[in-house]
Amino acid sequence: LSLTGYIQACRGLMISAVCLGFFGAVFGLIGMKCTKVGGSDQTKAKIACLAGLIFILSGLCSMTSCSLYANRITSEFFDPSFVAQKYELGAALFIGWAGASLCIIGGIIFCFSIAENSNSARRGYAYNGATSVMSSRTKVHNSVPDKTSPKHFDKNAYV
């Protein structure tokens, strides 16, 4: 608790970003179509959209934390009256910005996944089965019992 206020704020924002990311991942798993938990497709779409919003909020918390810390570092670095140890922007900040950007982009993708389900209804396609030349000929000749072997063999003739 003896740290300065901006470092405590950055820590709090990063901890909240991690917690929000965890809950976003849980809601994202529940909202996927491939899971059996979560109810109907409309309910799953709403849960997926909620997961997207949580991911966006997590990315914004992380982006705010990294930007706040970077702003403080650059303002101290270019201040000629600052006499304490000066820091530079490191790899952790760039990884934090990249992770926050990916979190926001992933959240947007999750939010747009609900638009596909609500705007257009899926058309079902009926599968009539594969018909071969032999099977269509045998349907016509099945009314008359014939003991002669067929001249054309389909894939079931050898089994």
Tab-separated table of C-alpha atoms in Angstrom:
chain	number	residue	atom	x	y	z
A	1	LEU	CA	0.000	0.000	0.000
A	2	SER	CA	3.014	2.275	0.083
A	3	LEU	CA	3.133	2.487	-3.714
A	4	THR	CA	2.035	5.587	-5.579
A	5	GLY	CA	-1.552	5.978	-6.661
A	6	TYR	CA	-1.097	5.434	-10.380
A	7	ILE	CA	0.684	2.114	-9.831
A	8	GLN	CA	-2.127	0.939	-7.550
A	9	ALA	CA	-4.656	2.046	-10.168
A	10	CYS	CA	-2.768	0.132	-12.873
A	11	ARG	CA	-2.669	-2.972	-10.686
A	12	GLY	CA	-6.379	-2.725	-9.944
A	13	LEU	CA	-7.227	-2.304	-13.619
A	14	MET	CA	-5.053	-5.270	-14.609
A	15	ILE	CA	-6.561	-7.497	-11.910
A	16	SER	CA	-10.052	-6.530	-13.027
A	17	ALA	CA	-9.055	-7.192	-16.663
A	18	VAL	CA	-7.858	-10.694	-15.754
A	19	CYS	CA	-11.038	-11.439	-13.776
A	20	LEU	CA	-13.254	-10.125	-16.564
A	21	GLY	CA	-11.291	-12.161	-19.094
A	22	PHE	CA	-11.870	-15.315	-17.036
A	23	PHE	CA	-15.622	-14.733	-16.839
A	24	GLY	CA	-15.687	-13.811	-20.527
A	25	ALA	CA	-14.017	-17.116	-21.360
A	26	VAL	CA	-16.530	-19.040	-19.239
A	27	PHE	CA	-19.485	-17.285	-20.876
A	28	GLY	CA	-17.850	-17.740	-24.265
A	29	LEU	CA	-17.598	-21.495	-23.729
A	30	ILE	CA	-21.223	-21.675	-22.622
A	31	GLY	CA	-22.362	-19.537	-25.563
A	32	MET	CA	-20.707	-21.646	-28.259
A	33	LYS	CA	-22.918	-23.753	-30.489
A	34	CYS	CA	-20.786	-26.852	-29.952
A	35	THR	CA	-21.548	-27.093	-26.220
A	36	LYS	CA	-24.662	-28.702	-24.837
A	37	VAL	CA	-24.946	-26.325	-21.868
A	38	GLY	CA	-26.840	-23.080	-22.233
A	39	GLY	CA	-30.235	-23.820	-23.735
A	40	SER	CA	-31.558	-22.903	-27.147
A	41	ASP	CA	-29.674	-21.249	-29.992
A	42	GLN	CA	-31.125	-17.821	-29.183
A	43	THR	CA	-30.057	-18.110	-25.556
A	44	LYS	CA	-26.597	-19.238	-26.609
A	45	ALA	CA	-26.343	-16.259	-28.979
A	46	LYS	CA	-27.201	-13.874	-26.153
A	47	ILE	CA	-24.635	-15.525	-23.871
A	48	ALA	CA	-22.025	-15.243	-26.639
A	49	CYS	CA	-22.837	-11.556	-27.049
A	50	LEU	CA	-22.485	-11.088	-23.282
A	51	ALA	CA	-19.111	-12.822	-23.462
A	52	GLY	CA	-18.103	-10.418	-26.230
A	53	LEU	CA	-19.073	-7.401	-24.153
A	54	ILE	CA	-17.124	-8.753	-21.190
A	55	PHE	CA	-14.070	-9.324	-23.414
A	56	ILE	CA	-14.334	-5.768	-24.749
A	57	LEU	CA	-14.541	-4.433	-21.182
A	58	SER	CA	-11.541	-6.561	-20.182
A	59	GLY	CA	-9.536	-5.253	-23.133
A	60	LEU	CA	-10.446	-1.673	-22.286
A	61	CYS	CA	-9.326	-2.147	-18.666
A	62	SER	CA	-6.022	-3.603	-19.813
A	63	MET	CA	-5.535	-0.914	-22.468
A	64	THR	CA	-6.265	1.819	-19.919
A	65	SER	CA	-3.806	0.357	-17.442
A	66	CYS	CA	-0.992	0.047	-19.989
A	67	SER	CA	-1.653	3.514	-21.385
A	68	LEU	CA	-1.773	5.116	-17.925
A	69	TYR	CA	1.558	3.562	-16.989
A	70	ALA	CA	3.145	4.482	-20.334
A	71	ASN	CA	1.921	8.076	-20.019
A	72	ARG	CA	3.496	8.393	-16.605
A	73	ILE	CA	6.800	6.890	-17.797
A	74	THR	CA	7.053	9.168	-20.830
A	75	SER	CA	6.107	12.280	-18.864
A	76	GLU	CA	8.800	11.507	-16.272
A	77	PHE	CA	11.354	10.629	-18.948
A	78	PHE	CA	11.031	13.924	-20.810
A	79	ASP	CA	10.741	16.061	-17.656
A	80	PRO	CA	14.141	17.787	-17.122
A	81	SER	CA	13.355	18.570	-13.479
A	82	PHE	CA	12.733	14.883	-12.612
A	83	VAL	CA	15.894	13.672	-10.863
A	84	ALA	CA	14.942	10.112	-9.794
A	85	GLN	CA	15.571	7.001	-11.840
A	86	LYS	CA	13.999	7.235	-15.285
A	87	TYR	CA	12.376	4.266	-16.970
A	88	GLU	CA	11.682	3.500	-20.621
A	89	LEU	CA	8.829	1.702	-22.333
A	90	GLY	CA	9.500	-2.020	-22.230
A	91	ALA	CA	8.285	-5.182	-23.881
A	92	ALA	CA	5.663	-5.766	-21.194
A	93	LEU	CA	3.779	-2.624	-22.211
A	94	PHE	CA	3.797	-3.578	-25.879
A	95	ILE	CA	2.615	-7.098	-25.043
A	96	GLY	CA	-0.096	-5.569	-22.849
A	97	TRP	CA	-1.280	-3.319	-25.675
A	98	ALA	CA	-1.262	-6.221	-28.134
A	99	GLY	CA	-3.178	-8.448	-25.713
A	100	ALA	CA	-5.721	-5.738	-25.025
A	101	SER	CA	-6.200	-5.181	-28.753
A	102	LEU	CA	-6.722	-8.895	-29.339
A	103	CYS	CA	-9.199	-9.015	-26.467
A	104	ILE	CA	-11.192	-6.135	-27.939
A	105	ILE	CA	-11.139	-7.655	-31.441
A	106	GLY	CA	-12.230	-11.042	-30.058
A	107	GLY	CA	-15.050	-9.378	-28.138
A	108	ILE	CA	-16.244	-7.623	-31.287
A	109	ILE	CA	-16.242	-10.941	-33.146
A	110	PHE	CA	-18.270	-12.526	-30.358
A	111	CYS	CA	-20.753	-9.641	-30.476
A	112	PHE	CA	-21.169	-9.940	-34.237
A	113	SER	CA	-21.795	-13.660	-33.956
A	114	ILE	CA	-25.286	-12.884	-32.654
A	115	ALA	CA	-26.077	-10.855	-35.795
A	116	GLU	CA	-25.790	-13.945	-38.005
A	117	ASN	CA	-28.336	-15.854	-35.947
A	118	SER	CA	-30.976	-13.161	-35.605
A	119	ASN	CA	-31.020	-11.582	-39.071
A	120	SER	CA	-31.266	-14.600	-41.339
A	121	ALA	CA	-33.129	-17.780	-40.702
A	122	ARG	CA	-31.331	-20.938	-41.662
A	123	ARG	CA	-32.820	-22.865	-44.513
A	124	GLY	CA	-32.903	-26.592	-44.102
A	125	TYR	CA	-31.876	-28.828	-46.944
A	126	ALA	CA	-33.544	-32.191	-47.345
A	127	TYR	CA	-31.298	-35.113	-48.146
A	128	ASN	CA	-33.040	-37.495	-50.527
A	129	GLY	CA	-30.227	-39.981	-50.604
A	130	ALA	CA	-27.966	-40.954	-53.432
A	131	THR	CA	-29.627	-42.709	-56.328
A	132	SER	CA	-27.653	-44.742	-58.774
A	133	VAL	CA	-28.694	-45.857	-62.218
A	134	MET	CA	-29.157	-49.403	-61.027
A	135	SER	CA	-31.321	-48.518	-58.061
A	136	SER	CA	-33.620	-46.397	-60.193
A	137	ARG	CA	-34.004	-49.270	-62.687
A	138	THR	CA	-34.661	-51.814	-59.999
A	139	LYS	CA	-37.456	-49.691	-58.554
A	140	VAL	CA	-39.318	-49.996	-61.842
A	141	HIS	CA	-38.646	-53.709	-62.197
A	142	ASN	CA	-39.397	-54.583	-58.557
A	143	SER	CA	-43.100	-54.930	-59.286
A	144	VAL	CA	-42.356	-57.963	-61.492
A	145	PRO	CA	-40.280	-60.619	-59.742
A	146	ASP	CA	-37.314	-61.523	-61.910
A	147	LYS	CA	-34.825	-64.270	-61.122
A	148	THR	CA	-32.203	-63.225	-63.685
A	149	SER	CA	-29.103	-61.515	-62.434
A	150	PRO	CA	-28.760	-57.826	-63.316
A	151	LYS	CA	-26.235	-56.907	-65.953
A	152	HIS	CA	-25.186	-53.700	-64.185
A	153	PHE	CA	-23.826	-53.976	-60.659
A	154	ASP	CA	-23.947	-51.174	-58.132
A	155	LYS	CA	-21.858	-50.949	-54.971
A	156	ASN	CA	-24.172	-53.265	-52.958
A	157	ALA	CA	-24.045	-56.162	-55.443
A	158	TYR	CA	-20.748	-57.489	-54.094
A	159	VAL	CA	-21.679	-57.498	-50.418
